Amino acid sequence: MYTLIHQDKNSKARLGKITTAHGEFDTPAFMPVGTHATIKGLMFKDVEEAGAQIILSNAYHVYLRPGMEIIKKAGGLHKFMNWNKPILTDSGGYQVFSLALFRKMHERGVEFQSHIDGAKHFLTPEDVVGIQETLGSDIMMPLDECVAYPCTKKESQAAMERTLAWAKRAQIAHSDKPGALFGIVQGATYEDSRIECAKRLVDMDFDGYSIGGVSVGESSSLIYNIIDLVAGLLPPDKPRYAMGIGYPFDILEAVERGVDMFDCVIPTRYGRNGTAFTSGGKIAIRNAVYAEDFKSLDPKCACYTCQNFSRAYLRHLFNAKEMLGLILLSLHNVYFFLDLMRQVRQAIKDDKFSQFKQMFLMNYNNQICA
Amino acid sequence: MYTLIHQDKNSKARLGKITTAHGEFDTPAFMPVGTHATIKGLMFKDVEEAGAQIILSNAYHVYLRPGMEIIKKAGGLHKFMNWNKPILTDSGGYQVFSLALFRKMHERGVEFQSHIDGAKHFLTPEDVVGIQETLGSDIMMPLDECVAYPCTKKESQAAMERTLAWAKRAQIAHSDKPGALFGIVQGATYEDSRIECAKRLVDMDFDGYSIGGVSVGESSSLIYNIIDLVAGLLPPDKPRYAMGIGYPFDILEAVERGVDMFDCVIPTRYGRNGTAFTSGGKIAIRNAVYAEDFKSLDPKCACYTCQNFSRAYLRHLFNAKEMLGLILLSLHNVYFFLDLMRQVRQAIKDDKFSQFKQMFLMNYNNQICA
C-alpha cells in the first residue's frame, strides 16, 4: 500500500503515497479527527476543499454511539457520514485508557464502562478488528494497552507484552479481509522496550506501523528521541504513523525522523477555543489587540476564512458567542495543518526539508504574523 | 426601486423585483436573519448558494456590539461581514421593546439599557437613520414604537402617533442619501388605527412600507386580517414588508394578501433546536423513530444537507451534541424557506398561486414526509 516517492537528501524525511480502497493519499499526511463521525463544526465539503485526503475516526466513540447496528445498516462509516475518501480508525485502546469510567485489562480483552452512560462493555482484540471491519475502515489499529506517564519498567513491559499478544490475535482475526492493519509500537519511554516491541511487530509483518503511547505527558525531547529510535527500526517500504502528534513543530520534528502520518484534535479544539495557528505563530482571537485589526488571520493563507474575513470580524463573532466564529477558526486551523503538510511534501521533493523546517519555525516562533 | 413583474390573476399575490446599490432581489423574498452580522451557524457562501439574495441585520445588535466605530473603520457592514448582496436593517425599535433591560420612550427618542452590559443609551430617530447609513444598509427602517399585545386603544394610538412623528424625522434626516427608507405601519389590532397610520405614511411617500407590530402574540386570524387591511392601502408601485413573519403558512397567507418581503429567525432557531421544516411538515430529528431512517430530511429537497446526509446521521449528530447537526439543520431550513419563495414566485408567474398554496399546505399539514 505504501510507495516511497522520494527520500530527502539531507534528512530522514520521505515523500510517499498510500493506496487504499477509497483512493490514495500523499504522505507525510495530516488526518483531521472525526471522533463522532464528524470533524467538529465543519462540513465535509469544506474539509475536502481544505485538502484533506484522509480523516481519522474513533472506533470507540462510534461503537458506543450511534452503535454498530446503525453503522451496519447504513452500509459502513463512509456511507453513514458521506465521506468517500480514506478513513483510518483507531482501536479504542487509548480511549479506554483516557475516557472510560472504569477499565480492567484481562488477557482475553478489556472490560470498561462507557463514559456516556456507564454501561459495561467487554471487547477482545478480535471484536475490535471486527468493529473496524464493519465500519469499513481503510486503515485499522489493533487493540493495544496504553500506560500513563510516568510508569515503571515493569508496568510498561507488561502492557507491551499484552499489546504484542493482542496485535497477533488481531492479525489472525483480520487475516486477508479488506483494509490495512497496522502494528502499534508501545514501550513508554524505555528505549529497550521500544526496540523490542518494534522488532517483534516487524517480524509479524503488518501493513504499517504506529508509534503509540507518545505525547501522553512526557517532554518533547523524550518524544522526539522515541520517534527517532522507533522510526529507524521500521521497514522503509511500510508507512509509519505517530499517533496523536501534534503541534506543527512536533509534526516537523517527526517528519524529519521519517514519520509519514499524523492526526490530532488540535486544529478543531483550538479553533473552538478561539486560537488560530498561523505562519507567524498562534493568535488568541479574543485579544483586544484584534478589535480593529482588519487583516486576515494569516495573510499568507488561502483558506476560506482568511480569504474572506478579518481578525476584527472573527473577534466580534467570538465576543458575541456566535457559532460562526468557532467554525471559521476550526476551518482555518484544519487548512493550516493540511497546507503545512503540502509545503512539507514540496520541501522533501526539492531536497530542502531542513531549510523549510528552519524557516517555518523561525517565523512561527517569532510571531511574525501576530 | 420596485418593479411589479406580474400580478397573479386569482389573488393579490405579486411577482416583482427590487433594485438596490448591492444588486437586485426577486419578490416575494425571504430574508435570512443575521442578527450579530452572521446568519447563525452558517457560512455566507452556503447562505448564498442556498439562494439568499438579501439578508436582514439588526441595527440594535450591531450598534451595541461590535459598535459603530469598528463598522465605520471596516467600511460598513457589507465589508465587515463580507456579504456583497443587499442588506436590510431594522431600526432597533422592536429590540428595544423586546430585549432592553429598561426602556423609556421620550418625544425626542428612546432611552434604554443594553441587554449585554446594562450600559445606558439614548437614540433619536435621527441617530437611528445615521447608524443605518454608517452600516451602509440598502433598506432602512425608521425608529418606531412597538406595543405589547394586548394593549389599549389609547396606548396603541400614542405609539402610532410617535411612530408617525419619528418616521417624518427619519425621512428628513435621511433625505436623499443612499439607501431606501421604509415607513412602518403600526396600530396594533385596531383597524381604524392601522388605516390611519398607513394613509398618513403613504402621504409622506416612503420608498416602501413595512407592517410592524404583527406576530407579537395575537392569533393568526388577527394577523392575516391586519395584513390584508394594510396591504390593500399601500401603493402598488412600492414594496411591502411584513416584519418578523414567519412560519411557511404565515408567509403564504401574507403573499396571497400582496406582501413582498419577509424575515424570520425561525429557520436557524428551529435548526439549532433540532427541528427541520420539510414539504411534509416539521421533523423533530431527535425522535427515536429516525434512529435507523436513512432517508434525507426531505426527499424533495436539493440542499447540501438533504443531498448528502440521512436522518439517522443527523439524529446521531444531535445525540452526540455535535455542532454539525445544528449547522446542517439550519442550512436545510434556510434553504427550505428560500426554496419555498422560489416556488411561490414560479406559481405567481404561472397564475397558479392559490393552487400552489393549497397543495403545499395539504402536504405540509398531513405530514406526508415524516
Coordinates of N, CA and C in Angstrom, one line a residue, chain A residues 124-288:
Chain A
T124 N -12.7 -7.9 23.0 CA -11.5 -8.6 22.7 C -10.8 -8.0 21.5
P125 N -9.5 -8.3 21.3 CA -8.8 -7.8 20.1 C -9.5 -8.2 18.8
E126 N -10.2 -9.4 18.9 CA -10.9 -9.9 17.7 C -12.2 -9.0 17.5
D127 N -12.9 -8.7 18.6 CA -14.0 -7.8 18.5 C -13.6 -6.5 17.8
V128 N -12.5 -5.9 18.3 CA -12.1 -4.6 17.9 C -11.8 -4.6 16.4
V129 N -11.2 -5.6 15.9 CA -10.9 -5.7 14.4 C -12.3 -5.9 13.7
G130 N -13.2 -6.7 14.3 CA -14.5 -6.9 13.7 C -15.3 -5.5 13.6
I131 N -15.2 -4.7 14.6 CA -15.8 -3.4 14.6 C -15.3 -2.6 13.5
Q132 N -14.0 -2.5 13.4 CA -13.4 -1.7 12.3 C -13.7 -2.2 10.9
E133 N -13.8 -3.5 10.8 CA -14.2 -4.1 9.5 C -15.7 -3.7 9.2
T134 N -16.5 -3.7 10.2 CA -17.9 -3.3 10.0 C -18.0 -1.8 9.6
L135 N -17.1 -1.0 10.3 CA -17.0 0.4 9.9 C -16.6 0.6 8.4
G136 N -15.8 -0.4 8.0 CA -15.3 -0.3 6.6 C -14.1 0.6 6.5
S137 N -13.3 0.6 7.7 CA -12.1 1.4 7.8 C -11.1 1.0 6.8
D138 N -10.4 2.0 6.2 CA -9.3 1.6 5.3 C -8.0 1.3 6.0
I139 N -7.8 1.9 7.1 CA -6.6 1.5 7.9 C -7.0 1.3 9.4
M140 N -6.8 0.1 9.9 CA -7.2 -0.2 11.2 C -6.1 -0.4 12.2
M141 N -6.4 -0.2 13.5 CA -5.4 -0.4 14.5 C -5.9 -1.5 15.4
P142 N -4.9 -2.4 15.8 CA -5.3 -3.4 16.8 C -5.5 -2.9 18.2
L143 N -6.3 -3.6 19.0 CA -6.4 -3.1 20.4 C -5.1 -3.2 21.1
D144 N -4.7 -2.1 21.8 CA -3.4 -2.1 22.5 C -3.7 -1.6 23.9
E145 N -2.6 -1.7 24.7 CA -2.7 -1.2 26.1 C -1.8 0.0 26.2
C146 N -2.4 1.2 26.6 CA -1.6 2.3 26.8 C -1.2 2.4 28.3
V147 N -0.1 2.9 28.6 CA 0.2 3.2 30.0 C 0.4 4.7 30.3
A148 N 0.2 5.1 31.5 CA 0.3 6.5 31.9 C 1.8 6.9 31.9
Y149 N 2.1 8.2 31.8 CA 3.4 8.7 32.0 C 3.5 9.4 33.3
P150 N 4.5 9.2 34.2 CA 5.5 8.1 34.1 C 4.9 6.8 34.5
C151 N 5.5 5.7 34.2 CA 5.2 4.4 34.6 C 6.5 3.6 34.9
T152 N 6.3 2.5 35.6 CA 7.5 1.7 35.9 C 7.9 0.8 34.7
K153 N 9.1 0.4 34.7 CA 9.5 -0.5 33.6 C 8.6 -1.8 33.6
K154 N 8.3 -2.2 34.8 CA 7.5 -3.5 34.9 C 6.1 -3.3 34.3
E155 N 5.5 -2.2 34.6 CA 4.2 -1.8 34.1 C 4.2 -1.7 32.6
S156 N 5.2 -1.0 32.1 CA 5.4 -0.8 30.7 C 5.6 -2.1 30.0
Q157 N 6.4 -3.0 30.6 CA 6.8 -4.2 29.9 C 5.5 -5.1 29.8
A158 N 4.7 -5.1 30.9 CA 3.5 -6.0 30.9 C 2.5 -5.5 29.8
A159 N 2.4 -4.1 29.7 CA 1.5 -3.6 28.7 C 2.0 -3.9 27.3
M160 N 3.3 -3.8 27.1 CA 3.9 -4.1 25.8 C 3.6 -5.6 25.4
E161 N 3.8 -6.5 26.4 CA 3.6 -7.9 26.1 C 2.2 -8.1 25.7
R162 N 1.2 -7.5 26.4 CA -0.2 -7.6 26.1 C -0.5 -7.0 24.7
T163 N 0.1 -5.9 24.4 CA -0.1 -5.2 23.1 C 0.4 -6.1 22.0
L164 N 1.6 -6.8 22.2 CA 2.1 -7.7 21.2 C 1.2 -8.9 21.0
A165 N 0.7 -9.5 22.1 CA -0.1 -10.7 22.0 C -1.4 -10.3 21.3
W166 N -2.0 -9.2 21.7 CA -3.2 -8.7 21.0 C -3.1 -8.4 19.5
A167 N -1.9 -7.8 19.2 CA -1.6 -7.5 17.8 C -1.6 -8.8 17.0
K168 N -1.0 -9.8 17.5 CA -1.0 -11.1 16.8 C -2.4 -11.6 16.6
R169 N -3.2 -11.6 17.7 CA -4.6 -12.1 17.6 C -5.4 -11.2 16.6
A170 N -5.2 -9.9 16.6 CA -5.9 -9.0 15.7 C -5.5 -9.4 14.2
Q171 N -4.2 -9.7 14.0 CA -3.8 -10.0 12.7 C -4.4 -11.3 12.2
I172 N -4.5 -12.3 13.1 CA -5.1 -13.6 12.7 C -6.6 -13.4 12.4
A173 N -7.3 -12.6 13.3 CA -8.7 -12.3 13.1 C -9.0 -11.6 11.8
H174 N -8.1 -10.6 11.5 CA -8.3 -9.8 10.3 C -8.0 -10.6 9.0
S175 N -6.9 -11.4 9.1 CA -6.4 -12.2 8.0 C -6.4 -11.4 6.7
D176 N -7.0 -11.9 5.6 CA -6.9 -11.2 4.4 C -8.1 -10.4 4.0
K177 N -8.9 -10.1 5.0 CA -10.1 -9.3 4.8 C -9.7 -7.8 4.3
P178 N -10.6 -7.1 3.7 CA -10.3 -5.8 3.2 C -9.8 -4.8 4.3
G179 N -8.9 -3.9 4.0 CA -8.5 -2.9 4.9 C -7.1 -3.3 5.5
A180 N -6.3 -2.3 5.6 CA -4.9 -2.5 6.1 C -5.0 -2.5 7.7
L181 N -4.1 -3.3 8.2 CA -3.9 -3.4 9.7 C -2.5 -3.0 10.1
F182 N -2.4 -2.0 11.0 CA -1.1 -1.6 11.5 C -0.7 -2.3 12.8
G183 N 0.6 -2.4 13.1 CA 1.0 -2.8 14.4 C 1.4 -1.5 15.2
I184 N 1.1 -1.5 16.5 CA 1.3 -0.3 17.3 C 2.5 -0.6 18.2
V185 N 3.6 0.2 18.1 CA 4.7 0.1 18.9 C 4.5 0.8 20.2
Q186 N 4.5 0.1 21.3 CA 4.4 0.7 22.7 C 5.8 0.5 23.4
G187 N 5.8 0.7 24.7 CA 7.1 0.6 25.4 C 7.4 1.9 26.2
A188 N 6.5 2.8 26.3 CA 6.7 4.0 27.1 C 8.0 4.7 26.7
T189 N 8.7 5.2 27.7 CA 9.9 5.9 27.4 C 11.2 5.0 27.5
Y190 N 10.9 3.7 27.6 CA 12.1 2.8 27.8 C 12.6 2.4 26.4
E191 N 13.8 2.8 26.1 CA 14.4 2.5 24.8 C 14.4 1.0 24.5
D192 N 14.9 0.2 25.4 CA 15.0 -1.2 25.1 C 13.6 -1.8 24.9
S193 N 12.6 -1.4 25.6 CA 11.2 -1.9 25.4 C 10.7 -1.5 24.0
R194 N 11.0 -0.2 23.6 CA 10.6 0.2 22.3 C 11.3 -0.6 21.2
I195 N 12.5 -0.8 21.4 CA 13.3 -1.6 20.4 C 12.7 -3.0 20.2
E196 N 12.5 -3.6 21.4 CA 12.0 -5.0 21.4 C 10.6 -5.0 20.7
C197 N 9.7 -4.1 21.1 CA 8.4 -4.1 20.6 C 8.4 -3.9 19.1
A198 N 9.2 -2.9 18.6 CA 9.3 -2.6 17.2 C 9.7 -3.9 16.4
K199 N 10.8 -4.5 16.9 CA 11.3 -5.7 16.2 C 10.4 -6.8 16.1
R200 N 9.7 -7.1 17.2 CA 8.7 -8.2 17.2 C 7.5 -7.9 16.3
L201 N 7.1 -6.6 16.3 CA 6.0 -6.3 15.4 C 6.4 -6.4 13.9
V202 N 7.6 -6.0 13.6 CA 8.1 -6.0 12.3 C 8.2 -7.5 11.8
D203 N 8.6 -8.3 12.7 CA 8.7 -9.8 12.4 C 7.3 -10.3 12.1
M204 N 6.2 -9.8 12.7 CA 4.9 -10.2 12.4 C 4.4 -9.7 11.0
D205 N 5.1 -8.7 10.5 CA 4.8 -8.1 9.1 C 3.4 -7.5 9.0
F206 N 3.2 -6.3 9.6 CA 2.0 -5.6 9.4 C 2.0 -4.7 8.2
D207 N 0.8 -4.1 7.8 CA 0.7 -3.3 6.7 C 1.4 -1.9 6.9
G208 N 1.6 -1.6 8.2 CA 2.2 -0.3 8.5 C 2.4 -0.3 10.0
Y209 N 3.1 0.7 10.6 CA 3.4 0.7 12.0 C 3.1 2.0 12.6
S210 N 2.4 2.0 13.8 CA 2.1 3.2 14.5 C 3.0 3.3 15.7
I211 N 3.3 4.5 16.1 CA 4.1 4.7 17.3 C 3.1 5.3 18.3
G212 N 2.7 4.4 19.3 CA 1.7 4.8 20.2 C 2.3 5.2 21.5
G213 N 1.5 5.7 22.4 CA 1.9 6.0 23.8 C 2.9 7.1 23.8
V214 N 2.9 8.0 22.8 CA 3.8 9.2 22.8 C 2.9 10.4 23.1
S215 N 3.4 11.5 23.5 CA 2.7 12.7 23.8 C 1.6 12.4 24.8
V216 N 1.9 11.7 25.9 CA 1.0 11.4 26.9 C 1.4 12.1 28.2
G217 N 2.3 13.2 28.1 CA 2.7 13.9 29.2 C 4.2 14.1 29.3
E218 N 5.0 13.3 28.6 CA 6.4 13.4 28.6 C 6.9 14.6 27.9
S219 N 8.2 14.9 28.1 CA 8.8 16.1 27.4 C 9.0 15.9 25.9
S220 N 9.1 17.0 25.2 CA 9.3 17.0 23.7 C 10.5 16.2 23.4
S221 N 11.6 16.4 24.1 CA 12.9 15.7 23.8 C 12.7 14.2 23.9
L222 N 12.0 13.7 24.9 CA 11.7 12.3 25.1 C 10.9 11.8 23.9
I223 N 9.9 12.6 23.5 CA 9.0 12.2 22.4 C 9.9 12.0 21.1
Y224 N 10.7 13.0 20.8 CA 11.5 13.0 19.6 C 12.5 11.9 19.6
N225 N 13.0 11.6 20.8 CA 14.0 10.5 21.0 C 13.4 9.2 20.6
I226 N 12.2 8.9 21.2 CA 11.5 7.7 21.0 C 11.1 7.5 19.5
I227 N 10.6 8.6 18.9 CA 10.2 8.6 17.5 C 11.4 8.3 16.6
D228 N 12.5 8.9 16.9 CA 13.7 8.7 16.1 C 14.2 7.2 16.2
L229 N 14.2 6.7 17.4 CA 14.6 5.4 17.7 C 13.7 4.4 16.9
V230 N 12.4 4.5 17.1 CA 11.4 3.5 16.6 C 11.4 3.6 15.0
A231 N 11.3 4.9 14.5 CA 11.3 5.0 13.0 C 12.5 4.3 12.4
G232 N 13.6 4.4 13.0 CA 14.8 3.8 12.5 C 14.8 2.3 12.4
L233 N 13.8 1.7 13.2 CA 13.8 0.2 13.2 C 12.7 -0.3 12.2
L234 N 11.9 0.6 11.6 CA 10.8 0.2 10.8 C 11.2 0.0 9.4
P235 N 10.6 -0.9 8.7 CA 11.0 -1.2 7.3 C 10.6 0.0 6.4
P236 N 11.5 0.3 5.4 CA 11.3 1.5 4.6 C 10.1 1.4 3.6
D237 N 9.6 0.2 3.4 CA 8.5 0.0 2.5 C 7.1 0.0 3.1
K238 N 7.1 0.4 4.4 CA 5.8 0.4 5.1 C 5.6 1.8 5.7
P239 N 4.3 2.3 5.8 CA 4.1 3.6 6.3 C 4.2 3.6 7.9
R240 N 4.5 4.8 8.4 CA 4.8 5.0 9.8 C 3.9 6.1 10.3
Y241 N 3.2 5.9 11.4 CA 2.2 6.8 11.9 C 2.4 7.1 13.3
A242 N 2.6 8.4 13.6 CA 2.9 8.8 15.0 C 1.5 9.3 15.6
M243 N 0.9 8.4 16.4 CA -0.5 8.7 16.9 C -0.6 9.9 17.8
G244 N -1.6 10.8 17.4 CA -1.9 11.9 18.3 C -0.9 13.1 18.2
I245 N 0.0 13.0 17.3 CA 1.0 14.1 17.1 C 0.5 15.0 16.0
G246 N 0.5 16.3 16.1 CA 0.5 17.1 17.3 C 0.6 18.5 16.9
Y247 N 1.4 19.3 17.5 CA 1.6 20.7 17.2 C 2.4 20.7 15.9
P248 N 2.4 21.9 15.2 CA 3.2 22.0 14.0 C 4.7 21.6 14.2
F249 N 5.3 22.1 15.2 CA 6.7 21.8 15.4 C 6.9 20.4 15.7
D250 N 6.0 19.7 16.5 CA 6.1 18.3 16.7 C 6.0 17.5 15.4
I251 N 5.1 17.9 14.5 CA 5.0 17.2 13.3 C 6.2 17.3 12.4
L252 N 6.8 18.5 12.4 CA 8.0 18.7 11.6 C 9.2 17.9 12.2
E253 N 9.3 17.8 13.5 CA 10.4 17.0 14.1 C 10.2 15.5 13.7
A254 N 8.9 15.1 13.7 CA 8.7 13.7 13.4 C 8.9 13.4 11.9
V255 N 8.5 14.3 11.1 CA 8.7 14.1 9.6 C 10.2 14.0 9.4
E256 N 11.0 14.8 10.0 CA 12.4 14.8 9.9 C 13.0 13.5 10.3
R257 N 12.3 12.8 11.2 CA 12.8 11.5 11.7 C 12.1 10.3 10.9
G258 N 11.4 10.6 9.8 CA 10.9 9.6 8.9 C 9.5 9.1 9.1
V259 N 8.7 9.9 9.8 CA 7.3 9.6 10.0 C 6.4 10.1 8.9
D260 N 5.4 9.3 8.5 CA 4.5 9.6 7.4 C 3.1 10.1 7.7
M261 N 2.6 9.8 8.8 CA 1.2 10.0 9.1 C 1.0 10.6 10.5
F262 N 0.0 11.6 10.6 CA -0.2 12.3 11.8 C -1.7 12.5 12.0
D263 N -2.2 12.6 13.2 CA -3.5 13.0 13.5 C -3.5 13.8 14.8
C264 N -4.4 14.8 14.9 CA -4.6 15.4 16.2 C -5.8 16.3 16.2
V265 N -6.4 16.4 17.4 CA -7.6 17.2 17.5 C -7.3 18.7 17.7
I266 N -6.0 19.0 17.7 CA -5.6 20.4 18.0 C -6.3 21.4 17.1
P267 N -6.3 21.2 15.7 CA -6.8 22.3 14.9 C -8.3 22.7 15.2
T268 N -9.1 21.7 15.5 CA -10.5 22.0 15.8 C -10.7 22.4 17.2
R269 N -10.0 21.7 18.1 CA -10.1 22.1 19.5 C -9.7 23.5 19.8
Y270 N -8.5 23.8 19.3 CA -8.0 25.2 19.4 C -8.9 26.2 18.7
G271 N -9.4 25.8 17.6 CA -10.3 26.7 16.8 C -11.6 27.0 17.6
R272 N -12.1 26.0 18.3 CA -13.3 26.3 19.1 C -13.0 27.1 20.3
N273 N -11.8 27.1 20.8 CA -11.4 27.9 21.9 C -10.9 29.3 21.5
G274 N -10.9 29.6 20.2 CA -10.5 30.9 19.8 C -9.1 31.1 19.5
T275 N -8.3 30.0 19.3 CA -6.9 30.2 18.9 C -6.7 29.7 17.5
A276 N -6.0 30.6 16.7 CA -5.7 30.3 15.3 C -4.2 30.0 15.2
F277 N -3.9 29.0 14.4 CA -2.5 28.7 14.1 C -2.2 29.5 12.8
T278 N -1.1 30.3 12.8 CA -0.7 31.0 11.6 C 0.8 30.8 11.3
S279 N 1.2 31.2 10.2 CA 2.6 31.1 9.8 C 3.5 32.0 10.8
G280 N 2.8 32.9 11.4 CA 3.6 33.8 12.4 C 3.3 33.4 13.8
G281 N 2.8 32.2 14.1 CA 2.5 31.7 15.4 C 1.1 31.7 15.8
K282 N 0.7 31.5 17.0 CA -0.7 31.4 17.4 C -1.3 32.7 17.7
I283 N -2.6 32.8 17.4 CA -3.3 34.1 17.6 C -4.5 33.7 18.5
A284 N -4.6 34.4 19.7 CA -5.8 34.3 20.5 C -6.8 35.4 20.1
I285 N -7.8 35.0 19.3 CA -8.6 36.0 18.6 C -9.4 36.9 19.5
R286 N -9.6 36.5 20.8 CA -10.4 37.3 21.7 C -9.6 38.5 22.2
N287 N -8.3 38.5 22.0 CA -7.4 39.5 22.5 C -7.9 40.9 21.9
A288 N -7.9 41.9 22.8 CA -8.4 43.3 22.4 C -7.6 43.9 21.3

